mmCIF file with all atom_site columns, C-alpha atoms in Angstrom:
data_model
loop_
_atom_site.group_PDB
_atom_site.id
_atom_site.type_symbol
_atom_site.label_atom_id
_atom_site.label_alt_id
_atom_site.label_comp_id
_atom_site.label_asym_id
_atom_site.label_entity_id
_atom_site.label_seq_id
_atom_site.pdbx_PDB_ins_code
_atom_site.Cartn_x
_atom_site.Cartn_y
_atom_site.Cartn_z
_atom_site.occupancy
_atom_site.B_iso_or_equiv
_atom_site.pdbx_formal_charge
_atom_site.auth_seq_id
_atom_site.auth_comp_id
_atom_site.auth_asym_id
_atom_site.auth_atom_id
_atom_site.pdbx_PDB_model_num
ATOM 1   C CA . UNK E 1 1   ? 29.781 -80.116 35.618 1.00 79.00 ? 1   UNK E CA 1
ATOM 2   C CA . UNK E 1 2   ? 33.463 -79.724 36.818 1.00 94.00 ? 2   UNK E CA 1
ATOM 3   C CA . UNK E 1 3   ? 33.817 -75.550 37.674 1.00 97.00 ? 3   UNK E CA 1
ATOM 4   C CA . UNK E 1 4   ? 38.163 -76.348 37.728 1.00 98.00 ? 4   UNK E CA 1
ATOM 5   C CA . UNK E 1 5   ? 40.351 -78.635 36.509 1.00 98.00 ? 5   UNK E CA 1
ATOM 6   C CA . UNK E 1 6   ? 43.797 -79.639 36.990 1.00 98.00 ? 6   UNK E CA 1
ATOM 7   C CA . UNK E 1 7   ? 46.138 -80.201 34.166 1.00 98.00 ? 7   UNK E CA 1
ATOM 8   C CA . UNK E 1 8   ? 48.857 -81.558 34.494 1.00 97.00 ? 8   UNK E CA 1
ATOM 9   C CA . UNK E 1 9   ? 51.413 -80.733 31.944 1.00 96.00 ? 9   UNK E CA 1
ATOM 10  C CA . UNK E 1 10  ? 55.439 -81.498 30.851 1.00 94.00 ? 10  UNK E CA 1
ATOM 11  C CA . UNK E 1 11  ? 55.495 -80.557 27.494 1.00 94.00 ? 11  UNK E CA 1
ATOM 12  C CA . UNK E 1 12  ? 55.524 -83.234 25.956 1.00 92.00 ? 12  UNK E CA 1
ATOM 13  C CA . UNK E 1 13  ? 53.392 -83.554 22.556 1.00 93.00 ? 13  UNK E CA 1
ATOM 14  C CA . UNK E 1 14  ? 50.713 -85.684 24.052 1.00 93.00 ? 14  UNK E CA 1
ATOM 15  C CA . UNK E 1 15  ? 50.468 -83.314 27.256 1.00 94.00 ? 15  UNK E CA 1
ATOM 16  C CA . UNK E 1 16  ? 50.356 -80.336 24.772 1.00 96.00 ? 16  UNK E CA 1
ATOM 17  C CA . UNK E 1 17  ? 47.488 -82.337 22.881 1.00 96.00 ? 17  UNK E CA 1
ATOM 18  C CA . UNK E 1 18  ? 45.619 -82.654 26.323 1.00 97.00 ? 18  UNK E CA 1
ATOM 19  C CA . UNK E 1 19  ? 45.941 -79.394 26.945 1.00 98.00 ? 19  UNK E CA 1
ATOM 20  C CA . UNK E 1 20  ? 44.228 -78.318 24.103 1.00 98.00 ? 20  UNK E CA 1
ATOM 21  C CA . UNK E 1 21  ? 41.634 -80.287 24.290 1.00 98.00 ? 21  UNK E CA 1
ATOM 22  C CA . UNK E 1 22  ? 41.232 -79.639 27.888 1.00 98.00 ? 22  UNK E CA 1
ATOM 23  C CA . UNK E 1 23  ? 40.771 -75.663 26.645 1.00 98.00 ? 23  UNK E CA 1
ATOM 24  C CA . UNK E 1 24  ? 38.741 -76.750 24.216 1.00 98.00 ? 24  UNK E CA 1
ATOM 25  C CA . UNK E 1 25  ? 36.522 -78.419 26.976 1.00 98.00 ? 25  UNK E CA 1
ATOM 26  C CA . UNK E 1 26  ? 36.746 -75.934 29.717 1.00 98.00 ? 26  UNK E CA 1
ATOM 27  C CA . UNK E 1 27  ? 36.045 -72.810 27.057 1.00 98.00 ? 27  UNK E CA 1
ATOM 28  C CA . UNK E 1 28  ? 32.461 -74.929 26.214 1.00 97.00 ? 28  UNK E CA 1
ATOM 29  C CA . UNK E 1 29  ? 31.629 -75.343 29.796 1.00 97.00 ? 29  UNK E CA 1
ATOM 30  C CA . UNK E 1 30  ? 32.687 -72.157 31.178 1.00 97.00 ? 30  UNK E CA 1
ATOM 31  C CA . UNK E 1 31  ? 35.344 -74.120 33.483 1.00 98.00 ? 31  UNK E CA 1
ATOM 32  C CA . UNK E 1 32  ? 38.121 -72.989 35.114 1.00 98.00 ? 32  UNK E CA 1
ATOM 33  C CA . UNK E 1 33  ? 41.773 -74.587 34.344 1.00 98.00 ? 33  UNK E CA 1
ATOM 34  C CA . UNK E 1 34  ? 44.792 -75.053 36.403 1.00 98.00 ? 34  UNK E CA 1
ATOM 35  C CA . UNK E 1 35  ? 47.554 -75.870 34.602 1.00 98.00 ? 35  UNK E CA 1
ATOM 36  C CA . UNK E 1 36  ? 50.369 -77.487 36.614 1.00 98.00 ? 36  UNK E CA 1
ATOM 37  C CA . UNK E 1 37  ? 53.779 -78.367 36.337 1.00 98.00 ? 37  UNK E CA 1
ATOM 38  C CA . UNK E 1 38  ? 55.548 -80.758 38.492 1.00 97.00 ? 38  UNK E CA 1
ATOM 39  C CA . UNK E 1 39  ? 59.252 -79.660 38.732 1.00 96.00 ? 39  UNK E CA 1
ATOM 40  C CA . UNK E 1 40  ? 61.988 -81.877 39.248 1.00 94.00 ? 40  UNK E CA 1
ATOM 41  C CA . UNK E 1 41  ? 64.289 -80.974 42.535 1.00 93.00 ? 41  UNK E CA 1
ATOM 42  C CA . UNK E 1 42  ? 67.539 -80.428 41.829 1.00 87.00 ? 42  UNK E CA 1
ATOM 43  C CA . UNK E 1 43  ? 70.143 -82.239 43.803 1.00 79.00 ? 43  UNK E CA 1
ATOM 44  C CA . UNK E 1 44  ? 73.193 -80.480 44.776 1.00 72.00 ? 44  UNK E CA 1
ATOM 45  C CA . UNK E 1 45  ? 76.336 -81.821 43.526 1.00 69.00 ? 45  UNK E CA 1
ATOM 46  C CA . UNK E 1 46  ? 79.018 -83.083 45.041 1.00 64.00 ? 46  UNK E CA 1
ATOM 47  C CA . UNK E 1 47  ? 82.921 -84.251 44.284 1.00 60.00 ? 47  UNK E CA 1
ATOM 48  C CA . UNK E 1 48  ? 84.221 -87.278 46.133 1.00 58.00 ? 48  UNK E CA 1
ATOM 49  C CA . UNK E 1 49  ? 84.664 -86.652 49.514 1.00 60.00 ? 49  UNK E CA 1
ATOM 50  C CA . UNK E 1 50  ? 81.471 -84.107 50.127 1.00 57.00 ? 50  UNK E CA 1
ATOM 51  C CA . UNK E 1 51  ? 83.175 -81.063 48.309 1.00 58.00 ? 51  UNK E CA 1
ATOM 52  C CA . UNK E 1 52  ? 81.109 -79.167 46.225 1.00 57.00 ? 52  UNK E CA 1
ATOM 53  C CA . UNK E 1 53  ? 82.434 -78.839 42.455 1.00 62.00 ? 53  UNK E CA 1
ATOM 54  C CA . UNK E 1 54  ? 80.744 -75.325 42.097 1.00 68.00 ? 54  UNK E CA 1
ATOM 55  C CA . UNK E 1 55  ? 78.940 -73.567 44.476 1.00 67.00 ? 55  UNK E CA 1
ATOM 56  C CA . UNK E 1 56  ? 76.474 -71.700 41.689 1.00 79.00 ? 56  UNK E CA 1
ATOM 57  C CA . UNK E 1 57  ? 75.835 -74.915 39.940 1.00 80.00 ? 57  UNK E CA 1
ATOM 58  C CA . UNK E 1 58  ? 72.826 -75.754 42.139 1.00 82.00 ? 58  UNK E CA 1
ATOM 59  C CA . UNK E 1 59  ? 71.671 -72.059 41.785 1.00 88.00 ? 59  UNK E CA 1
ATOM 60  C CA . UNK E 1 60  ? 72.222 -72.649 37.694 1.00 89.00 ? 60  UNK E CA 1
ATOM 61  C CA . UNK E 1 61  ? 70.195 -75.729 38.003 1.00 91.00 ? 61  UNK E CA 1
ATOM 62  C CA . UNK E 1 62  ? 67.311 -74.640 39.943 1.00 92.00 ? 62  UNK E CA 1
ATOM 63  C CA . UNK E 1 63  ? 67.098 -71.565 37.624 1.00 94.00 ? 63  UNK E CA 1
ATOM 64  C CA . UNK E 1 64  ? 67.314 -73.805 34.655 1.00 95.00 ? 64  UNK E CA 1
ATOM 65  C CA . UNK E 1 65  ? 64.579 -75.855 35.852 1.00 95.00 ? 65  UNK E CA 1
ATOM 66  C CA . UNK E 1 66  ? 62.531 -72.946 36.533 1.00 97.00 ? 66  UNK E CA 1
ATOM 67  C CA . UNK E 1 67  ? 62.865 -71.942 33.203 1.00 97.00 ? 67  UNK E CA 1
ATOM 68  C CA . UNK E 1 68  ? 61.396 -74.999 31.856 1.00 97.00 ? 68  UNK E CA 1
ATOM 69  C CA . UNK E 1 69  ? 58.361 -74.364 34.141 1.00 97.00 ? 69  UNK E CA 1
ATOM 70  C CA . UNK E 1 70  ? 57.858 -71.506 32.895 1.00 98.00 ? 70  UNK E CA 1
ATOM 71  C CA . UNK E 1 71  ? 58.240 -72.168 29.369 1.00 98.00 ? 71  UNK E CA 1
ATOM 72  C CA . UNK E 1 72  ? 55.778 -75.343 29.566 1.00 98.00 ? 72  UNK E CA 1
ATOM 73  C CA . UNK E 1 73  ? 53.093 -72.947 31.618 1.00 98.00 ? 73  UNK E CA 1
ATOM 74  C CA . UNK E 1 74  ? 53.144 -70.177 29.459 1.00 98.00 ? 74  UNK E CA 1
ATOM 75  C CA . UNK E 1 75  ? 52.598 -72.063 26.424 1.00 98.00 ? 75  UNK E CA 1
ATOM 76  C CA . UNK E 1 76  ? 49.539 -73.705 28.269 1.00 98.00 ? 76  UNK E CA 1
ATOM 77  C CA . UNK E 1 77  ? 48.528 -70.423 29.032 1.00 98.00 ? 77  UNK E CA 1
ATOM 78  C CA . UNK E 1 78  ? 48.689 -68.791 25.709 1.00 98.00 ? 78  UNK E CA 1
ATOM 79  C CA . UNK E 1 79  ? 46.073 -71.520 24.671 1.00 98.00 ? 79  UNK E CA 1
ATOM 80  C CA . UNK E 1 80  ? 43.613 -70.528 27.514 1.00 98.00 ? 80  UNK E CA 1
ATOM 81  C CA . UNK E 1 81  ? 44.217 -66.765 26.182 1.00 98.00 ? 81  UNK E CA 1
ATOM 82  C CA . UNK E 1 82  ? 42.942 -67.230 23.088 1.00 98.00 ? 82  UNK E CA 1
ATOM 83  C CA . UNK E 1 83  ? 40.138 -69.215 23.871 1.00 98.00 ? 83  UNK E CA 1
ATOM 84  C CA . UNK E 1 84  ? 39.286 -66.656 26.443 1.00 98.00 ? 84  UNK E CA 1
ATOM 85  C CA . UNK E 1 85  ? 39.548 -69.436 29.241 1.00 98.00 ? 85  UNK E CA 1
ATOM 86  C CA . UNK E 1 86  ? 39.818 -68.648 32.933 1.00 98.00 ? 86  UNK E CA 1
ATOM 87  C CA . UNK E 1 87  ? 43.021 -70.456 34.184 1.00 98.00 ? 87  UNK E CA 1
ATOM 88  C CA . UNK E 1 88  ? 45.859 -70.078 36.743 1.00 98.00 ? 88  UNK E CA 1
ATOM 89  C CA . UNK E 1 89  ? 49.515 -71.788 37.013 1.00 98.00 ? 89  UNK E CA 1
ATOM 90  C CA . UNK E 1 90  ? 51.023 -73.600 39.503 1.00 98.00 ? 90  UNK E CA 1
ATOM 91  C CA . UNK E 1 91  ? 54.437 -74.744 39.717 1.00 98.00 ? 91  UNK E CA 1
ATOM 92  C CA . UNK E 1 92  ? 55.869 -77.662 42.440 1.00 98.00 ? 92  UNK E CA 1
ATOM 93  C CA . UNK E 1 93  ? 59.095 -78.935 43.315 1.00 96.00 ? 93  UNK E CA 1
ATOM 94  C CA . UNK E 1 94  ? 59.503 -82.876 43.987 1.00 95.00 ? 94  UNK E CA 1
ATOM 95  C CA . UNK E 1 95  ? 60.359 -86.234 43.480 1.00 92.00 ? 95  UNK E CA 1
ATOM 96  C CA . UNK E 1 96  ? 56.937 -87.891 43.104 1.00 95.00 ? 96  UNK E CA 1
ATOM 97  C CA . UNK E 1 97  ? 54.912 -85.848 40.410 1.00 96.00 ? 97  UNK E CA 1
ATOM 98  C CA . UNK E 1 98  ? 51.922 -87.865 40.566 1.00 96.00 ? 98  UNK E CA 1
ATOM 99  C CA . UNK E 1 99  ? 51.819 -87.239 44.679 1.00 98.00 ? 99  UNK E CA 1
ATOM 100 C CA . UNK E 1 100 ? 52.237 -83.587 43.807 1.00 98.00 ? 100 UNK E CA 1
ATOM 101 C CA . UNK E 1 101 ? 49.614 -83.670 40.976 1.00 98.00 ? 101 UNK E CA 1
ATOM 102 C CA . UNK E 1 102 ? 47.453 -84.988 43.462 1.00 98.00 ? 102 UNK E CA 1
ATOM 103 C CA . UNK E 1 103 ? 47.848 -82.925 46.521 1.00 98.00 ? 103 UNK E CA 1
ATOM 104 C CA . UNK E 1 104 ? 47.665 -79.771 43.900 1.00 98.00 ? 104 UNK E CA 1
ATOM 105 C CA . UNK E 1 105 ? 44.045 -80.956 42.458 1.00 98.00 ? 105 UNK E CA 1
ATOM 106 C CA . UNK E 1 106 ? 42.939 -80.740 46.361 1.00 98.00 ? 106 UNK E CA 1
ATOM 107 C CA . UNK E 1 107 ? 44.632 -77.689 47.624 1.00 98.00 ? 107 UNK E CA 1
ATOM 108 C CA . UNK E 1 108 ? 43.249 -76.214 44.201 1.00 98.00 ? 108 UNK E CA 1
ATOM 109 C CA . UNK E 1 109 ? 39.677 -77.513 45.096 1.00 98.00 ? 109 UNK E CA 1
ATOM 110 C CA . UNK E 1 110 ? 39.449 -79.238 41.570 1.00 98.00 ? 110 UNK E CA 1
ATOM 111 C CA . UNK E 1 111 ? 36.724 -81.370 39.960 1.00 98.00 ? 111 UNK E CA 1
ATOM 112 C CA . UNK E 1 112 ? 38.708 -83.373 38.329 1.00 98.00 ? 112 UNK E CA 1
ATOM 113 C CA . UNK E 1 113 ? 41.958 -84.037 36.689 1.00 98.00 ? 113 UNK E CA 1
ATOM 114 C CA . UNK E 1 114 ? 42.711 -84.206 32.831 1.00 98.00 ? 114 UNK E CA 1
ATOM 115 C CA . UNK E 1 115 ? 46.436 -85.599 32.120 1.00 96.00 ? 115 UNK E CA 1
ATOM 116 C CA . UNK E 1 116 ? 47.805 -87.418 29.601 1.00 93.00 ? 116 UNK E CA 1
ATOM 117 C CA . UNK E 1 117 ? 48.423 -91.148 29.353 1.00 88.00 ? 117 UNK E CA 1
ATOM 118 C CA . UNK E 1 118 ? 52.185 -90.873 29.103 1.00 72.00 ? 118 UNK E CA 1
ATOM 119 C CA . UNK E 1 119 ? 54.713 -88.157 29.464 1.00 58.00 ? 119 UNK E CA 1
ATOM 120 C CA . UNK E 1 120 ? 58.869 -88.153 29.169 1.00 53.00 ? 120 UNK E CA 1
ATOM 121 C CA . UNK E 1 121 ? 59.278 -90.336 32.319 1.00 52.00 ? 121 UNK E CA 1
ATOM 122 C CA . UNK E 1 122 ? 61.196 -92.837 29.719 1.00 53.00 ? 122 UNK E CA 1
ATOM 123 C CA . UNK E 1 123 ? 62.577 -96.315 30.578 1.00 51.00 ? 123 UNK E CA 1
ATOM 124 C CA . UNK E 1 124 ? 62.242 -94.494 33.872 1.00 48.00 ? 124 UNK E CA 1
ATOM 125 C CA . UNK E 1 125 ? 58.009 -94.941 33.392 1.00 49.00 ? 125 UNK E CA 1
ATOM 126 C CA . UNK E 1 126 ? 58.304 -98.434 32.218 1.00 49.00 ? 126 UNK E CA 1
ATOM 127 C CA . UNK E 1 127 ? 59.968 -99.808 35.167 1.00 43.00 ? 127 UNK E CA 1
ATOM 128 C CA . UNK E 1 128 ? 58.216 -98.140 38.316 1.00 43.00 ? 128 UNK E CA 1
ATOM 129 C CA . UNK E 1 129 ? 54.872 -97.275 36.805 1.00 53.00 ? 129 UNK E CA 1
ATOM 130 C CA . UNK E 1 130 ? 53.472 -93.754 34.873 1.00 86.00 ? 130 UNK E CA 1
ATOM 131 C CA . UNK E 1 131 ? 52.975 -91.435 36.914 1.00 91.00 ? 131 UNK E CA 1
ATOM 132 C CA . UNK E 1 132 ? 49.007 -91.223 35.554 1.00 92.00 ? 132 UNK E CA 1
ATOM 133 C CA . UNK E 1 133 ? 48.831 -94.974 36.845 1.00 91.00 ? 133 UNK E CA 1
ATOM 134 C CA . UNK E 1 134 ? 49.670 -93.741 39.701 1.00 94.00 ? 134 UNK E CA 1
ATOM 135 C CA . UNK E 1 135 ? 47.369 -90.889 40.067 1.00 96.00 ? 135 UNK E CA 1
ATOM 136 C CA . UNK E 1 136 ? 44.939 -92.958 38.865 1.00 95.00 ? 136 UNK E CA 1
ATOM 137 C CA . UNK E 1 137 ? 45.463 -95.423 41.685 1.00 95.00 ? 137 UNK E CA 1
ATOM 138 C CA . UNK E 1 138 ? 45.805 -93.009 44.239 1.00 97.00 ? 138 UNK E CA 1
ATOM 139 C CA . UNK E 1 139 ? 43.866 -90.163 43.817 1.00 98.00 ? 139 UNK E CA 1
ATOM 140 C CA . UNK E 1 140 ? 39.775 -89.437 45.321 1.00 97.00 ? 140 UNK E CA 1
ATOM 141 C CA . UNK E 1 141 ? 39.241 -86.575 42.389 1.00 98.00 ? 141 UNK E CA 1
ATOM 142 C CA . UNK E 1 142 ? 37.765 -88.199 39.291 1.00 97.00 ? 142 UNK E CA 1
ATOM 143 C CA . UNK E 1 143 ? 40.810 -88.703 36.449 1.00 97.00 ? 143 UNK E CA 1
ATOM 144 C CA . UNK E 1 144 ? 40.197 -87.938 32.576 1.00 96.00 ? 144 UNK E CA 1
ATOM 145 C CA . UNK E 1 145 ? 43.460 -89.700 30.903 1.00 94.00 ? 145 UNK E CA 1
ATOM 146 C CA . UNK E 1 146 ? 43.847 -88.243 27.119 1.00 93.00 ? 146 UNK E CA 1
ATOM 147 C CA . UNK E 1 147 ? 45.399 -90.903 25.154 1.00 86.00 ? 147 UNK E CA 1
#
């Protein structure tokens, strides 16, 4: 059936849920999970004129979103662990998730993706789209949205 699939995770409770049950699946059908975090890019900051405030801070915040990736992937991973689940990470930097989530899933040579319906994208979400509409819209690798 599908031999790997991308998940897409943020860590939010409904992408935890999907992961699960996407372990849950894979571990039945002897597939092979990539789990996959789409990491914000941090932008460097500035003080009036062009100055930099702090010339670490964009080092701070790059390591602080790394953290988070790593965080949300290992707890994905755990899951896959105990189910004794084949599975690898993957970690991207960008603006557009959903473009990354996509370009992943082919690079990855993926079956399909599992995501969730909805993840912490906020008012954010409401106003330009999910980013699993978008996926959904744009991608050519069949979609399973966990709701």
């Amino acid at each position: 059936m599908f031999k790997t699939i991308l998940v897409p995770t943020d860590g939010s409770p409904l992408s935890q849920k999907c992961v699960a049950s996407t372990v849950t699946f894979a571990a039945e059908t002897a597939a092979q999970i990539v789990f996959f975090y789409a990491r914000p890019t941090a932008e460097p900051p500035y003080l009036g004129l062009g100055a930099i405030s702090d010339p670490h801070l964009l080092q701070t915040q790059n390591a602080a979103l790394d953290d988070v990736a790593n965080r949300v992937l290992s707890a994905a991973a755990a899951l896959a662990k105990d189910a004794d689940v084949r599975f690898r990470t993957c970690t991207r930097a960008g603006d557009q998730p959903w473009r990354l989530i996509i370009d992943v899933a082919e690079q990855e040579g993926c079956a399909a993706i599992f995501m969730a319906s909805r993840g912490r994208r906020g008012i954010q979400g409401l106003l330009l789209g999910s980013e699993t509409q978008k996926v959904l819209t744009h991608s050519q690798i069949p979609v399973l949205v966990y709701r």
